[in-house]
Short mmCIF file of C-alpha atoms in Angstrom, two decimals:
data_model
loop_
_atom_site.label_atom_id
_atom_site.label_comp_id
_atom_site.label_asym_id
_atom_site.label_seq_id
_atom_site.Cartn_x
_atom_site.Cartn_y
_atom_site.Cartn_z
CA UNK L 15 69.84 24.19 118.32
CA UNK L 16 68.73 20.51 117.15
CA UNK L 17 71.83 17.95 117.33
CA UNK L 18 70.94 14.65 114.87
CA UNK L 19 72.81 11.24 115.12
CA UNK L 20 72.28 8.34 112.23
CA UNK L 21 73.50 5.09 113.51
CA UNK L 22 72.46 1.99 111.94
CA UNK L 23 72.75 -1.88 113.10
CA UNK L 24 73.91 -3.55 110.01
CA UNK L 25 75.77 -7.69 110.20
CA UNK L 26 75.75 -7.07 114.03
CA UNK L 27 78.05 -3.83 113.66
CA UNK L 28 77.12 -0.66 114.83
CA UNK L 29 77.59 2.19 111.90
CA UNK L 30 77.95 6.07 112.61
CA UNK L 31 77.12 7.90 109.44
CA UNK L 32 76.08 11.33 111.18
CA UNK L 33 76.89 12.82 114.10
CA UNK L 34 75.67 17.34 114.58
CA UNK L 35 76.58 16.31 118.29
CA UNK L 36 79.76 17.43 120.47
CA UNK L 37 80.62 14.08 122.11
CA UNK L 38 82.49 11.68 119.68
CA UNK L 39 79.21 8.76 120.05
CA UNK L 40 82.41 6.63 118.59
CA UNK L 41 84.30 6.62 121.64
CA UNK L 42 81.55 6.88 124.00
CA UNK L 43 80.40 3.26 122.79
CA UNK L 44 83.57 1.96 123.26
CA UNK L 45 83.78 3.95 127.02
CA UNK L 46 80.18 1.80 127.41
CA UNK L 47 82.10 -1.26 126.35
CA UNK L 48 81.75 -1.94 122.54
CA UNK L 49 84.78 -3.08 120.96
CA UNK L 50 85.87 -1.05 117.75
CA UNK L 51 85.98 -3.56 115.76
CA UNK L 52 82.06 -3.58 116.10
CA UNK L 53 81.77 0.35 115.31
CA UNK L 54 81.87 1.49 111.66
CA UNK L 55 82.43 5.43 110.74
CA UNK L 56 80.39 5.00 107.82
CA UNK L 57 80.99 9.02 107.09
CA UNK L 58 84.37 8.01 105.83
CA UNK L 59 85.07 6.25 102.35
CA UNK L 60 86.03 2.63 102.98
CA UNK L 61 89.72 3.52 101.83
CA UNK L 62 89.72 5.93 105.04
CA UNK L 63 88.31 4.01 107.70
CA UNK L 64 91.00 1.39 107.07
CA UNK L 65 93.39 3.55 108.68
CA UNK L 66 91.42 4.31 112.03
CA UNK L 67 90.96 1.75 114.60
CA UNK L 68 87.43 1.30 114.22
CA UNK L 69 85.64 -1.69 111.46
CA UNK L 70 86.08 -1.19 107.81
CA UNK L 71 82.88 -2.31 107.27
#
């Protein structure tokens, strides 16, 4: 089976839009030391990701 990621760098933030994986890649940046306020889950609708801890946008 093929797992895919999309992350993107965008204004020095680091956005998740796909993740086929197992591990949550959101909390295993912030386990590597990137704060959430620098991660975006840019699979949500803005209106979503303002109520998780991680960036809006």
């Amino acid at each position: 089976m093929t797992a895919y990621l999309h992350l993107d760098i965008r204004n020095e933030k680091i956005w998740i839009f796909y993740n086929s994986t197992e591990h949550d890649i959101g909390a295993d940046l912030v386990d590597l030391g990137v704060p959430k306020q620098d991660i975006v889950l840019g699979f949500y609708p803005p209106f979503i990701r303002e109520m998780t801890d991680y960036a809006v946008g």
